[in-house]
Amino acid sequence: MALKNQGYAVDCAADGEDGLWYIESHRYDVILLDIMMPKIDGLEVLSRIRKADDDTHVLLLTAKDAVSDKVAGLRAGADDYLIKPFDLEELMARVEALARRACGKKSPVIRIGELEMDLTAKKVSVHGQELHLTSREYLVLEYLVRRQGEVVTRSEIEENVYDENADLMSNVVNSTISLLRKKLQEGGAGQMIQTRRGLGYCIE
């Protein structure tokens, strides 16, 4: 719930078996993985996805605080480790850091031309003036910015910006892109969002 409130598209699995299915069927920026899960434990899930050459950043959650457990998790391929109970703000900060690393960014601020996006403050500005975006417009722009230079399909935006329970109308992505273009152009950023006909969208 906290992740969704921060604008993340979230898929939830109650056990390791379902978790593996999600991971094998979808592309994620970050995986939160509890070690003590039914059916298949988190370390086994982690081991299997690494053997499958899946390099998605993984944050392990566990009640185990022994050094040997931390070492086992990190050696199995985890990128970070958080012991329960934990502070929710710390969890969010670690997820943000791993998400930035997933797109090759260490700084929370991304600049493309005159556009500046603060991934922590969730603010966008052009020529130093803040753009007022809806939460959905912001999330679509953030996804495109994280994939700068790549062509992103409409289905990828739907899958990564909207969670599995969202009721999507057929033109929701096109409509959001259109509004974003208008606001970016009015703010002085020009036509940053390019359409690759039949393929998708790209920020350059």
JSON list of C-alpha atoms in Angstrom, two decimals:
[
{"chain": "A", "resi": 1, "resn": "MET", "atom": "CA", "xyz": [0.00, 0.00, 0.00]},
{"chain": "A", "resi": 2, "resn": "ALA", "atom": "CA", "xyz": [2.82, 2.41, 0.84]},
{"chain": "A", "resi": 3, "resn": "LEU", "atom": "CA", "xyz": [4.56, 1.73, -2.47]},
{"chain": "A", "resi": 4, "resn": "LYS", "atom": "CA", "xyz": [1.35, 2.29, -4.41]},
{"chain": "A", "resi": 5, "resn": "ASN", "atom": "CA", "xyz": [0.77, 5.54, -2.51]},
{"chain": "A", "resi": 6, "resn": "GLN", "atom": "CA", "xyz": [4.20, 6.67, -3.75]},
{"chain": "A", "resi": 7, "resn": "GLY", "atom": "CA", "xyz": [3.16, 5.97, -7.34]},
{"chain": "A", "resi": 8, "resn": "TYR", "atom": "CA", "xyz": [4.81, 2.60, -7.90]},
{"chain": "A", "resi": 9, "resn": "ALA", "atom": "CA", "xyz": [3.04, -0.05, -9.97]},
{"chain": "A", "resi": 10, "resn": "VAL", "atom": "CA", "xyz": [3.09, -3.08, -7.67]},
{"chain": "A", "resi": 11, "resn": "ASP", "atom": "CA", "xyz": [2.42, -6.78, -8.19]},
{"chain": "A", "resi": 12, "resn": "CYS", "atom": "CA", "xyz": [2.05, -8.90, -5.03]},
{"chain": "A", "resi": 13, "resn": "ALA", "atom": "CA", "xyz": [2.71, -12.61, -4.54]},
{"chain": "A", "resi": 14, "resn": "ALA", "atom": "CA", "xyz": [1.85, -14.49, -1.34]},
{"chain": "A", "resi": 15, "resn": "ASP", "atom": "CA", "xyz": [4.37, -17.30, -1.83]},
{"chain": "A", "resi": 16, "resn": "GLY", "atom": "CA", "xyz": [7.59, -18.09, -3.66]},
{"chain": "A", "resi": 17, "resn": "GLU", "atom": "CA", "xyz": [5.89, -20.11, -6.37]},
{"chain": "A", "resi": 18, "resn": "ASP", "atom": "CA", "xyz": [3.65, -17.22, -7.42]},
{"chain": "A", "resi": 19, "resn": "GLY", "atom": "CA", "xyz": [6.58, -14.84, -7.03]},
{"chain": "A", "resi": 20, "resn": "LEU", "atom": "CA", "xyz": [8.66, -16.84, -9.50]},
{"chain": "A", "resi": 21, "resn": "TRP", "atom": "CA", "xyz": [5.78, -16.81, -12.00]},
{"chain": "A", "resi": 22, "resn": "TYR", "atom": "CA", "xyz": [5.52, -13.01, -11.79]},
{"chain": "A", "resi": 23, "resn": "ILE", "atom": "CA", "xyz": [9.28, -12.56, -12.15]},
{"chain": "A", "resi": 24, "resn": "GLU", "atom": "CA", "xyz": [9.47, -14.89, -15.15]},
{"chain": "A", "resi": 25, "resn": "SER", "atom": "CA", "xyz": [6.44, -13.26, -16.81]},
{"chain": "A", "resi": 26, "resn": "HIS", "atom": "CA", "xyz": [7.13, -9.55, -16.26]},
{"chain": "A", "resi": 27, "resn": "ARG", "atom": "CA", "xyz": [9.92, -7.01, -16.28]},
{"chain": "A", "resi": 28, "resn": "TYR", "atom": "CA", "xyz": [10.55, -5.17, -13.00]},
{"chain": "A", "resi": 29, "resn": "ASP", "atom": "CA", "xyz": [12.82, -2.38, -11.78]},
{"chain": "A", "resi": 30, "resn": "VAL", "atom": "CA", "xyz": [13.04, -3.77, -8.23]},
{"chain": "A", "resi": 31, "resn": "ILE", "atom": "CA", "xyz": [12.00, -7.00, -6.52]},
{"chain": "A", "resi": 32, "resn": "LEU", "atom": "CA", "xyz": [11.20, -7.02, -2.79]},
{"chain": "A", "resi": 33, "resn": "LEU", "atom": "CA", "xyz": [11.76, -10.58, -1.64]},
{"chain": "A", "resi": 34, "resn": "ASP", "atom": "CA", "xyz": [10.90, -11.98, 1.78]},
{"chain": "A", "resi": 35, "resn": "ILE", "atom": "CA", "xyz": [13.18, -14.87, 2.71]},
{"chain": "A", "resi": 36, "resn": "MET", "atom": "CA", "xyz": [10.63, -16.82, 4.76]},
{"chain": "A", "resi": 37, "resn": "MET", "atom": "CA", "xyz": [7.86, -17.53, 2.22]},
{"chain": "A", "resi": 38, "resn": "PRO", "atom": "CA", "xyz": [5.62, -20.58, 1.76]},
{"chain": "A", "resi": 39, "resn": "LYS", "atom": "CA", "xyz": [6.29, -23.19, -0.96]},
{"chain": "A", "resi": 40, "resn": "ILE", "atom": "CA", "xyz": [9.64, -21.77, -2.14]},
{"chain": "A", "resi": 41, "resn": "ASP", "atom": "CA", "xyz": [11.71, -19.62, 0.21]},
{"chain": "A", "resi": 42, "resn": "GLY", "atom": "CA", "xyz": [13.18, -16.31, -0.86]},
{"chain": "A", "resi": 43, "resn": "LEU", "atom": "CA", "xyz": [16.78, -17.49, -1.12]},
{"chain": "A", "resi": 44, "resn": "GLU", "atom": "CA", "xyz": [15.74, -20.28, -3.50]},
{"chain": "A", "resi": 45, "resn": "VAL", "atom": "CA", "xyz": [13.70, -17.83, -5.57]},
{"chain": "A", "resi": 46, "resn": "LEU", "atom": "CA", "xyz": [16.71, -15.52, -5.71]},
{"chain": "A", "resi": 47, "resn": "SER", "atom": "CA", "xyz": [19.03, -18.37, -6.68]},
{"chain": "A", "resi": 48, "resn": "ARG", "atom": "CA", "xyz": [16.72, -19.45, -9.51]},
{"chain": "A", "resi": 49, "resn": "ILE", "atom": "CA", "xyz": [16.30, -16.00, -11.03]},
{"chain": "A", "resi": 50, "resn": "ARG", "atom": "CA", "xyz": [20.06, -15.39, -10.95]},
{"chain": "A", "resi": 51, "resn": "LYS", "atom": "CA", "xyz": [20.68, -18.75, -12.63]},
{"chain": "A", "resi": 52, "resn": "ALA", "atom": "CA", "xyz": [18.24, -17.58, -15.32]},
{"chain": "A", "resi": 53, "resn": "ASP", "atom": "CA", "xyz": [20.48, -14.51, -15.85]},
{"chain": "A", "resi": 54, "resn": "ASP", "atom": "CA", "xyz": [17.83, -12.14, -14.47]},
{"chain": "A", "resi": 55, "resn": "ASP", "atom": "CA", "xyz": [19.79, -9.19, -13.07]},
{"chain": "A", "resi": 56, "resn": "THR", "atom": "CA", "xyz": [16.81, -7.26, -11.62]},
{"chain": "A", "resi": 57, "resn": "HIS", "atom": "CA", "xyz": [17.79, -5.51, -8.39]},
{"chain": "A", "resi": 58, "resn": "VAL", "atom": "CA", "xyz": [16.60, -7.49, -5.37]},
{"chain": "A", "resi": 59, "resn": "LEU", "atom": "CA", "xyz": [15.99, -6.19, -1.85]},
{"chain": "A", "resi": 60, "resn": "LEU", "atom": "CA", "xyz": [15.73, -9.02, 0.68]},
{"chain": "A", "resi": 61, "resn": "LEU", "atom": "CA", "xyz": [13.35, -8.64, 3.62]},
{"chain": "A", "resi": 62, "resn": "THR", "atom": "CA", "xyz": [13.83, -10.93, 6.60]},
{"chain": "A", "resi": 63, "resn": "ALA", "atom": "CA", "xyz": [13.48, -11.29, 10.35]},
{"chain": "A", "resi": 64, "resn": "LYS", "atom": "CA", "xyz": [16.82, -13.08, 10.46]},
{"chain": "A", "resi": 65, "resn": "ASP", "atom": "CA", "xyz": [19.59, -10.81, 11.67]},
{"chain": "A", "resi": 66, "resn": "ALA", "atom": "CA", "xyz": [22.52, -13.20, 11.96]},
{"chain": "A", "resi": 67, "resn": "VAL", "atom": "CA", "xyz": [25.59, -12.23, 9.95]},
{"chain": "A", "resi": 68, "resn": "SER", "atom": "CA", "xyz": [25.55, -15.65, 8.28]},
{"chain": "A", "resi": 69, "resn": "ASP", "atom": "CA", "xyz": [22.02, -15.01, 6.96]},
{"chain": "A", "resi": 70, "resn": "LYS", "atom": "CA", "xyz": [23.06, -11.64, 5.52]},
{"chain": "A", "resi": 71, "resn": "VAL", "atom": "CA", "xyz": [26.11, -13.19, 3.89]},
{"chain": "A", "resi": 72, "resn": "ALA", "atom": "CA", "xyz": [24.01, -16.03, 2.42]},
{"chain": "A", "resi": 73, "resn": "GLY", "atom": "CA", "xyz": [21.57, -13.54, 0.95]},
{"chain": "A", "resi": 74, "resn": "LEU", "atom": "CA", "xyz": [24.22, -11.32, -0.57]},
{"chain": "A", "resi": 75, "resn": "ARG", "atom": "CA", "xyz": [26.17, -14.29, -1.95]},
{"chain": "A", "resi": 76, "resn": "ALA", "atom": "CA", "xyz": [22.97, -15.60, -3.52]},
{"chain": "A", "resi": 77, "resn": "GLY", "atom": "CA", "xyz": [22.81, -12.37, -5.52]},
{"chain": "A", "resi": 78, "resn": "ALA", "atom": "CA", "xyz": [20.83, -9.88, -3.42]},
{"chain": "A", "resi": 79, "resn": "ASP", "atom": "CA", "xyz": [21.59, -6.18, -3.95]},
{"chain": "A", "resi": 80, "resn": "ASP", "atom": "CA", "xyz": [20.43, -5.04, -0.51]},
{"chain": "A", "resi": 81, "resn": "TYR", "atom": "CA", "xyz": [19.19, -6.48, 2.76]},
{"chain": "A", "resi": 82, "resn": "LEU", "atom": "CA", "xyz": [16.65, -5.11, 5.26]},
{"chain": "A", "resi": 83, "resn": "ILE", "atom": "CA", "xyz": [15.84, -6.66, 8.64]},
{"chain": "A", "resi": 84, "resn": "LYS", "atom": "CA", "xyz": [12.28, -6.68, 10.00]},
{"chain": "A", "resi": 85, "resn": "PRO", "atom": "CA", "xyz": [10.90, -4.74, 11.70]},
{"chain": "A", "resi": 86, "resn": "PHE", "atom": "CA", "xyz": [12.08, -1.79, 9.64]},
{"chain": "A", "resi": 87, "resn": "ASP", "atom": "CA", "xyz": [11.12, 1.85, 9.25]},
{"chain": "A", "resi": 88, "resn": "LEU", "atom": "CA", "xyz": [8.88, 2.38, 6.22]},
{"chain": "A", "resi": 89, "resn": "GLU", "atom": "CA", "xyz": [10.78, 5.52, 5.22]},
{"chain": "A", "resi": 90, "resn": "GLU", "atom": "CA", "xyz": [14.02, 3.52, 5.08]},
{"chain": "A", "resi": 91, "resn": "LEU", "atom": "CA", "xyz": [12.38, 0.89, 2.88]},
{"chain": "A", "resi": 92, "resn": "MET", "atom": "CA", "xyz": [11.17, 3.57, 0.47]},
{"chain": "A", "resi": 93, "resn": "ALA", "atom": "CA", "xyz": [14.62, 5.17, 0.34]},
{"chain": "A", "resi": 94, "resn": "ARG", "atom": "CA", "xyz": [16.25, 1.81, -0.47]},
{"chain": "A", "resi": 95, "resn": "VAL", "atom": "CA", "xyz": [13.67, 1.07, -3.18]},
{"chain": "A", "resi": 96, "resn": "GLU", "atom": "CA", "xyz": [14.31, 4.51, -4.71]},
{"chain": "A", "resi": 97, "resn": "ALA", "atom": "CA", "xyz": [18.06, 3.90, -4.68]},
{"chain": "A", "resi": 98, "resn": "LEU", "atom": "CA", "xyz": [17.71, 0.49, -6.37]},
{"chain": "A", "resi": 99, "resn": "ALA", "atom": "CA", "xyz": [15.28, 1.91, -8.95]},
{"chain": "A", "resi": 100, "resn": "ARG", "atom": "CA", "xyz": [17.81, 4.64, -9.80]},
{"chain": "A", "resi": 101, "resn": "ARG", "atom": "CA", "xyz": [20.53, 2.03, -10.11]},
{"chain": "A", "resi": 102, "resn": "ALA", "atom": "CA", "xyz": [18.27, 0.02, -12.43]},
{"chain": "A", "resi": 103, "resn": "CYS", "atom": "CA", "xyz": [18.33, 2.87, -14.95]},
{"chain": "A", "resi": 104, "resn": "GLY", "atom": "CA", "xyz": [22.03, 3.60, -14.44]},
{"chain": "A", "resi": 105, "resn": "LYS", "atom": "CA", "xyz": [21.49, 6.72, -12.33]},
{"chain": "A", "resi": 106, "resn": "LYS", "atom": "CA", "xyz": [23.07, 7.38, -8.93]},
{"chain": "A", "resi": 107, "resn": "SER", "atom": "CA", "xyz": [21.74, 10.90, -8.44]},
{"chain": "A", "resi": 108, "resn": "PRO", "atom": "CA", "xyz": [18.03, 11.40, -7.64]},
{"chain": "A", "resi": 109, "resn": "VAL", "atom": "CA", "xyz": [18.01, 14.30, -10.14]},
{"chain": "A", "resi": 110, "resn": "ILE", "atom": "CA", "xyz": [17.95, 13.55, -13.87]},
{"chain": "A", "resi": 111, "resn": "ARG", "atom": "CA", "xyz": [18.54, 16.30, -16.43]},
{"chain": "A", "resi": 112, "resn": "ILE", "atom": "CA", "xyz": [17.71, 16.10, -20.12]},
{"chain": "A", "resi": 113, "resn": "GLY", "atom": "CA", "xyz": [18.27, 19.40, -21.88]},
{"chain": "A", "resi": 114, "resn": "GLU", "atom": "CA", "xyz": [16.26, 22.03, -20.00]},
{"chain": "A", "resi": 115, "resn": "LEU", "atom": "CA", "xyz": [14.16, 19.37, -18.25]},
{"chain": "A", "resi": 116, "resn": "GLU", "atom": "CA", "xyz": [15.03, 18.50, -14.66]},
{"chain": "A", "resi": 117, "resn": "MET", "atom": "CA", "xyz": [13.32, 15.66, -12.79]},
{"chain": "A", "resi": 118, "resn": "ASP", "atom": "CA", "xyz": [13.81, 15.09, -9.06]},
{"chain": "A", "resi": 119, "resn": "LEU", "atom": "CA", "xyz": [12.92, 11.44, -8.45]},
{"chain": "A", "resi": 120, "resn": "THR", "atom": "CA", "xyz": [12.86, 11.87, -4.67]},
{"chain": "A", "resi": 121, "resn": "ALA", "atom": "CA", "xyz": [10.80, 15.06, -4.45]},
{"chain": "A", "resi": 122, "resn": "LYS", "atom": "CA", "xyz": [8.67, 13.91, -7.44]},
{"chain": "A", "resi": 123, "resn": "LYS", "atom": "CA", "xyz": [9.04, 17.30, -9.12]},
{"chain": "A", "resi": 124, "resn": "VAL", "atom": "CA", "xyz": [9.63, 18.31, -12.73]},
{"chain": "A", "resi": 125, "resn": "SER", "atom": "CA", "xyz": [10.92, 21.68, -13.88]},
{"chain": "A", "resi": 126, "resn": "VAL", "atom": "CA", "xyz": [11.84, 23.27, -17.22]},
{"chain": "A", "resi": 127, "resn": "HIS", "atom": "CA", "xyz": [14.14, 26.31, -17.30]},
{"chain": "A", "resi": 128, "resn": "GLY", "atom": "CA", "xyz": [13.90, 26.27, -13.49]},
{"chain": "A", "resi": 129, "resn": "GLN", "atom": "CA", "xyz": [10.11, 26.61, -13.49]},
{"chain": "A", "resi": 130, "resn": "GLU", "atom": "CA", "xyz": [8.12, 23.75, -11.95]},
{"chain": "A", "resi": 131, "resn": "LEU", "atom": "CA", "xyz": [5.68, 21.94, -14.22]},
{"chain": "A", "resi": 132, "resn": "HIS", "atom": "CA", "xyz": [2.42, 20.97, -12.55]},
{"chain": "A", "resi": 133, "resn": "LEU", "atom": "CA", "xyz": [1.70, 17.41, -13.60]},
{"chain": "A", "resi": 134, "resn": "THR", "atom": "CA", "xyz": [-0.95, 14.99, -12.40]},
{"chain": "A", "resi": 135, "resn": "SER", "atom": "CA", "xyz": [0.39, 11.90, -10.62]},
{"chain": "A", "resi": 136, "resn": "ARG", "atom": "CA", "xyz": [-0.26, 9.78, -13.71]},
{"chain": "A", "resi": 137, "resn": "GLU", "atom": "CA", "xyz": [1.46, 12.27, -16.04]},
{"chain": "A", "resi": 138, "resn": "TYR", "atom": "CA", "xyz": [4.45, 12.36, -13.71]},
{"chain": "A", "resi": 139, "resn": "LEU", "atom": "CA", "xyz": [4.73, 8.57, -13.58]},
{"chain": "A", "resi": 140, "resn": "VAL", "atom": "CA", "xyz": [4.54, 8.18, -17.36]},
{"chain": "A", "resi": 141, "resn": "LEU", "atom": "CA", "xyz": [7.17, 10.90, -17.83]},
{"chain": "A", "resi": 142, "resn": "GLU", "atom": "CA", "xyz": [9.41, 9.34, -15.18]},
{"chain": "A", "resi": 143, "resn": "TYR", "atom": "CA", "xyz": [9.23, 5.97, -16.91]},
{"chain": "A", "resi": 144, "resn": "LEU", "atom": "CA", "xyz": [10.16, 7.52, -20.27]},
{"chain": "A", "resi": 145, "resn": "VAL", "atom": "CA", "xyz": [12.98, 9.54, -18.66]},
{"chain": "A", "resi": 146, "resn": "ARG", "atom": "CA", "xyz": [14.39, 6.43, -16.98]},
{"chain": "A", "resi": 147, "resn": "ARG", "atom": "CA", "xyz": [14.43, 4.77, -20.41]},
{"chain": "A", "resi": 148, "resn": "GLN", "atom": "CA", "xyz": [15.92, 7.81, -22.18]},
{"chain": "A", "resi": 149, "resn": "GLY", "atom": "CA", "xyz": [16.96, 7.01, -25.74]},
{"chain": "A", "resi": 150, "resn": "GLU", "atom": "CA", "xyz": [14.97, 3.76, -25.84]},
{"chain": "A", "resi": 151, "resn": "VAL", "atom": "CA", "xyz": [11.71, 3.17, -27.68]},
{"chain": "A", "resi": 152, "resn": "VAL", "atom": "CA", "xyz": [9.02, 2.29, -25.12]},
{"chain": "A", "resi": 153, "resn": "THR", "atom": "CA", "xyz": [5.84, 0.55, -26.23]},
{"chain": "A", "resi": 154, "resn": "ARG", "atom": "CA", "xyz": [2.37, 1.43, -24.98]},
{"chain": "A", "resi": 155, "resn": "SER", "atom": "CA", "xyz": [2.06, -2.01, -23.38]},
{"chain": "A", "resi": 156, "resn": "GLU", "atom": "CA", "xyz": [5.34, -1.45, -21.48]},
{"chain": "A", "resi": 157, "resn": "ILE", "atom": "CA", "xyz": [3.98, 1.83, -20.09]},
{"chain": "A", "resi": 158, "resn": "GLU", "atom": "CA", "xyz": [0.73, 0.13, -19.10]},
{"chain": "A", "resi": 159, "resn": "GLU", "atom": "CA", "xyz": [2.59, -2.71, -17.40]},
{"chain": "A", "resi": 160, "resn": "ASN", "atom": "CA", "xyz": [5.12, -0.57, -15.55]},
{"chain": "A", "resi": 161, "resn": "VAL", "atom": "CA", "xyz": [3.06, 2.49, -14.62]},
{"chain": "A", "resi": 162, "resn": "TYR", "atom": "CA", "xyz": [-0.32, 0.93, -13.92]},
{"chain": "A", "resi": 163, "resn": "ASP", "atom": "CA", "xyz": [-0.67, -1.98, -11.51]},
{"chain": "A", "resi": 164, "resn": "GLU", "atom": "CA", "xyz": [-2.45, -5.24, -12.31]},
{"chain": "A", "resi": 165, "resn": "ASN", "atom": "CA", "xyz": [-5.79, -4.10, -10.86]},
{"chain": "A", "resi": 166, "resn": "ALA", "atom": "CA", "xyz": [-6.04, -0.87, -12.87]},
{"chain": "A", "resi": 167, "resn": "ASP", "atom": "CA", "xyz": [-9.01, -0.51, -15.21]},
{"chain": "A", "resi": 168, "resn": "LEU", "atom": "CA", "xyz": [-7.32, 0.68, -18.39]},
{"chain": "A", "resi": 169, "resn": "MET", "atom": "CA", "xyz": [-9.20, 2.33, -21.22]},
{"chain": "A", "resi": 170, "resn": "SER", "atom": "CA", "xyz": [-7.73, 1.68, -24.65]},
{"chain": "A", "resi": 171, "resn": "ASN", "atom": "CA", "xyz": [-6.55, 5.27, -25.15]},
{"chain": "A", "resi": 172, "resn": "VAL", "atom": "CA", "xyz": [-5.37, 6.10, -21.62]},
{"chain": "A", "resi": 173, "resn": "VAL", "atom": "CA", "xyz": [-1.65, 6.07, -22.49]},
{"chain": "A", "resi": 174, "resn": "ASN", "atom": "CA", "xyz": [-2.13, 8.06, -25.72]},
{"chain": "A", "resi": 175, "resn": "SER", "atom": "CA", "xyz": [-4.20, 10.63, -23.84]},
{"chain": "A", "resi": 176, "resn": "THR", "atom": "CA", "xyz": [-1.58, 11.00, -21.08]},
{"chain": "A", "resi": 177, "resn": "ILE", "atom": "CA", "xyz": [1.24, 11.35, -23.63]},
{"chain": "A", "resi": 178, "resn": "SER", "atom": "CA", "xyz": [-0.74, 14.04, -25.46]},
{"chain": "A", "resi": 179, "resn": "LEU", "atom": "CA", "xyz": [-1.26, 16.05, -22.26]},
{"chain": "A", "resi": 180, "resn": "LEU", "atom": "CA", "xyz": [2.40, 15.64, -21.30]},
{"chain": "A", "resi": 181, "resn": "ARG", "atom": "CA", "xyz": [3.56, 16.91, -24.68]},
{"chain": "A", "resi": 182, "resn": "LYS", "atom": "CA", "xyz": [1.36, 19.96, -24.35]},
{"chain": "A", "resi": 183, "resn": "LYS", "atom": "CA", "xyz": [2.65, 20.82, -20.87]},
{"chain": "A", "resi": 184, "resn": "LEU", "atom": "CA", "xyz": [6.29, 20.23, -21.82]},
{"chain": "A", "resi": 185, "resn": "GLN", "atom": "CA", "xyz": [5.97, 22.41, -24.91]},
{"chain": "A", "resi": 186, "resn": "GLU", "atom": "CA", "xyz": [4.17, 25.18, -23.03]},
{"chain": "A", "resi": 187, "resn": "GLY", "atom": "CA", "xyz": [6.93, 25.03, -20.40]},
{"chain": "A", "resi": 188, "resn": "GLY", "atom": "CA", "xyz": [9.62, 25.51, -23.04]},
{"chain": "A", "resi": 189, "resn": "ALA", "atom": "CA", "xyz": [10.97, 21.96, -23.34]},
{"chain": "A", "resi": 190, "resn": "GLY", "atom": "CA", "xyz": [9.93, 21.53, -26.98]},
{"chain": "A", "resi": 191, "resn": "GLN", "atom": "CA", "xyz": [8.86, 18.22, -28.50]},
{"chain": "A", "resi": 192, "resn": "MET", "atom": "CA", "xyz": [10.86, 15.94, -26.22]},
{"chain": "A", "resi": 193, "resn": "ILE", "atom": "CA", "xyz": [8.54, 12.95, -26.54]},
{"chain": "A", "resi": 194, "resn": "GLN", "atom": "CA", "xyz": [8.92, 11.45, -29.99]},
{"chain": "A", "resi": 195, "resn": "THR", "atom": "CA", "xyz": [6.53, 8.90, -31.54]},
{"chain": "A", "resi": 196, "resn": "ARG", "atom": "CA", "xyz": [8.03, 5.94, -33.38]},
{"chain": "A", "resi": 197, "resn": "ARG", "atom": "CA", "xyz": [5.05, 5.00, -35.52]},
{"chain": "A", "resi": 198, "resn": "GLY", "atom": "CA", "xyz": [3.98, 1.41, -34.93]},
{"chain": "A", "resi": 199, "resn": "LEU", "atom": "CA", "xyz": [6.59, 0.99, -32.18]},
{"chain": "A", "resi": 200, "resn": "GLY", "atom": "CA", "xyz": [6.07, 3.40, -29.30]},
{"chain": "A", "resi": 201, "resn": "TYR", "atom": "CA", "xyz": [7.50, 6.54, -27.69]},
{"chain": "A", "resi": 202, "resn": "CYS", "atom": "CA", "xyz": [10.97, 7.83, -27.00]},
{"chain": "A", "resi": 203, "resn": "ILE", "atom": "CA", "xyz": [12.49, 10.74, -25.07]},
{"chain": "A", "resi": 204, "resn": "GLU", "atom": "CA", "xyz": [15.60, 12.27, -26.60]}
]
